[in-house]
Short mmCIF file of C-alpha atoms in Angstrom, two decimals:
data_model
loop_
_atom_site.label_atom_id
_atom_site.label_comp_id
_atom_site.label_asym_id
_atom_site.label_seq_id
_atom_site.Cartn_x
_atom_site.Cartn_y
_atom_site.Cartn_z
CA UNK A 241 10.72 109.69 77.02
CA UNK A 242 13.37 112.24 77.95
CA UNK A 243 13.19 115.26 80.25
CA UNK A 244 15.57 118.21 79.99
CA UNK A 245 16.06 121.05 82.46
CA UNK A 246 18.36 123.97 81.73
CA UNK A 247 19.99 126.11 84.40
CA UNK A 248 22.85 128.54 84.86
CA UNK A 249 21.57 131.55 82.96
CA UNK A 250 21.72 135.06 84.30
CA UNK A 251 23.04 138.58 83.80
CA UNK A 252 26.72 138.98 82.95
CA UNK A 253 28.87 141.84 81.71
CA UNK A 254 30.45 141.78 78.25
CA UNK A 255 33.61 139.70 78.35
CA UNK A 256 32.31 137.60 81.21
CA UNK A 257 31.53 133.90 81.43
CA UNK A 258 28.64 131.64 82.28
CA UNK A 259 28.22 127.90 82.37
CA UNK A 260 24.86 126.49 81.38
CA UNK A 261 23.75 123.03 82.43
CA UNK A 262 21.24 120.73 80.81
CA UNK A 263 20.10 118.04 83.23
CA UNK A 264 18.89 114.99 81.34
CA UNK A 265 16.64 112.22 82.68
CA UNK A 266 14.49 109.41 81.34
CA UNK A 267 15.56 107.06 78.55
CA UNK A 268 19.01 108.57 78.23
CA UNK A 269 20.49 105.51 76.54
CA UNK A 270 18.33 106.19 73.48
CA UNK A 271 19.75 109.69 73.00
CA UNK A 272 21.86 110.19 69.89
CA UNK A 273 22.88 113.81 70.46
CA UNK A 274 22.25 116.83 72.67
CA UNK A 275 22.14 120.28 71.12
CA UNK A 276 22.09 123.82 72.44
CA UNK A 277 19.98 126.42 70.65
CA UNK A 278 19.19 130.04 71.43
CA UNK A 279 16.39 132.39 70.55
CA UNK A 280 15.77 136.13 70.75
CA UNK A 281 12.34 137.76 70.39
CA UNK A 282 11.12 137.85 66.82
CA UNK A 283 13.83 135.53 65.52
CA UNK A 284 14.05 131.85 64.73
CA UNK A 285 15.73 129.52 67.16
CA UNK A 286 19.42 129.35 66.24
CA UNK A 287 21.79 126.39 66.57
CA UNK A 288 24.67 126.99 68.97
CA UNK A 289 26.47 123.71 69.65
CA UNK A 290 26.01 119.96 69.63
CA UNK A 291 27.61 116.83 71.00
CA UNK A 292 26.84 113.34 69.74
CA UNK A 293 26.82 110.00 71.46
CA UNK A 294 30.22 109.29 69.93
CA UNK A 295 31.61 112.62 71.10
CA UNK A 296 31.48 114.55 67.84
CA UNK A 297 31.16 118.26 68.58
CA UNK A 298 29.98 121.08 66.34
CA UNK A 299 29.61 124.80 66.88
CA UNK A 300 27.96 127.69 65.15
CA UNK A 301 30.66 129.90 63.63
CA UNK A 302 29.69 132.81 65.83
CA UNK A 303 30.64 130.96 69.03
CA UNK A 304 33.70 128.97 67.92
CA UNK A 305 36.63 129.62 70.20
CA UNK A 306 34.40 131.14 72.89
CA UNK A 307 31.91 128.40 73.81
CA UNK A 308 32.62 124.80 74.76
CA UNK A 309 30.11 121.97 74.99
CA UNK A 310 30.81 118.96 77.18
CA UNK A 311 28.96 116.19 78.96
CA UNK A 312 29.42 113.73 81.75
CA UNK A 313 29.92 110.10 80.80
CA UNK A 314 26.32 108.92 80.85
CA UNK A 315 24.35 111.87 79.39
CA UNK A 316 23.16 112.94 82.85
CA UNK A 317 24.30 116.50 82.30
CA UNK A 318 25.47 118.46 79.28
CA UNK A 319 27.28 121.74 79.79
CA UNK A 320 27.79 124.83 77.71
CA UNK A 321 30.72 126.90 78.91
CA UNK A 322 30.39 130.39 77.50
CA UNK A 323 33.40 132.72 77.64
CA UNK A 324 34.10 136.19 76.21
CA UNK A 325 30.38 136.84 76.12
CA UNK A 326 29.04 139.57 73.86
CA UNK A 327 25.75 141.51 73.97
CA UNK A 328 24.68 139.63 70.84
CA UNK A 329 24.84 136.38 72.83
CA UNK A 330 21.81 137.59 74.79
CA UNK A 331 19.01 135.07 74.26
CA UNK A 332 17.01 132.29 75.83
CA UNK A 333 19.15 129.16 75.61
CA UNK A 334 17.53 125.77 75.11
CA UNK A 335 18.90 122.26 75.05
CA UNK A 336 17.31 119.47 73.06
CA UNK A 337 17.79 115.75 72.78
CA UNK A 338 17.71 113.73 69.57
CA UNK A 339 16.06 110.52 70.64
CA UNK A 340 15.79 107.21 68.77
CA UNK A 341 13.75 104.64 70.62
CA UNK A 342 10.76 102.33 70.36
CA UNK A 343 8.53 105.39 69.95
CA UNK A 344 10.48 106.47 66.88
CA UNK A 345 12.78 109.44 66.24
CA UNK A 346 11.77 112.30 68.49
CA UNK A 347 13.12 115.67 69.57
CA UNK A 348 12.74 116.74 73.19
CA UNK A 349 13.24 120.32 74.42
CA UNK A 350 13.88 121.91 77.76
CA UNK A 351 12.12 125.05 79.00
CA UNK A 352 15.07 127.38 78.40
CA UNK A 353 17.24 129.64 80.50
CA UNK A 354 17.73 133.38 79.94
CA UNK A 355 21.21 134.74 79.30
CA UNK A 356 21.62 138.51 79.28
CA UNK A 357 24.95 140.12 78.41
CA UNK A 358 24.89 143.78 79.31
CA UNK A 359 26.93 146.40 81.13
#
């Protein structure tokens, strides 16, 4: 199994920056990718960014050039650096892990961290 804990959210003014962290533990060597999603009330969870085991990175168009996903070498922590934040970036941000192990292909989620962009 895999456990994920997000941190780093908070209140920031438009144009500001935050760095979110996703602390990963458990069977980390069976993780294929870590993704960041976000969700606002009444809306579906939306893909933000991903990084694969091999280092392939993808972003939602709305965050390209502003957000950067990175990780340490061994999947212990995945980061989401968020710059030039806009009010529409306000959401609860979640990380998830795509896991392929003896138990099968599973998706693990963290509990989320609130990001509020407001003046």
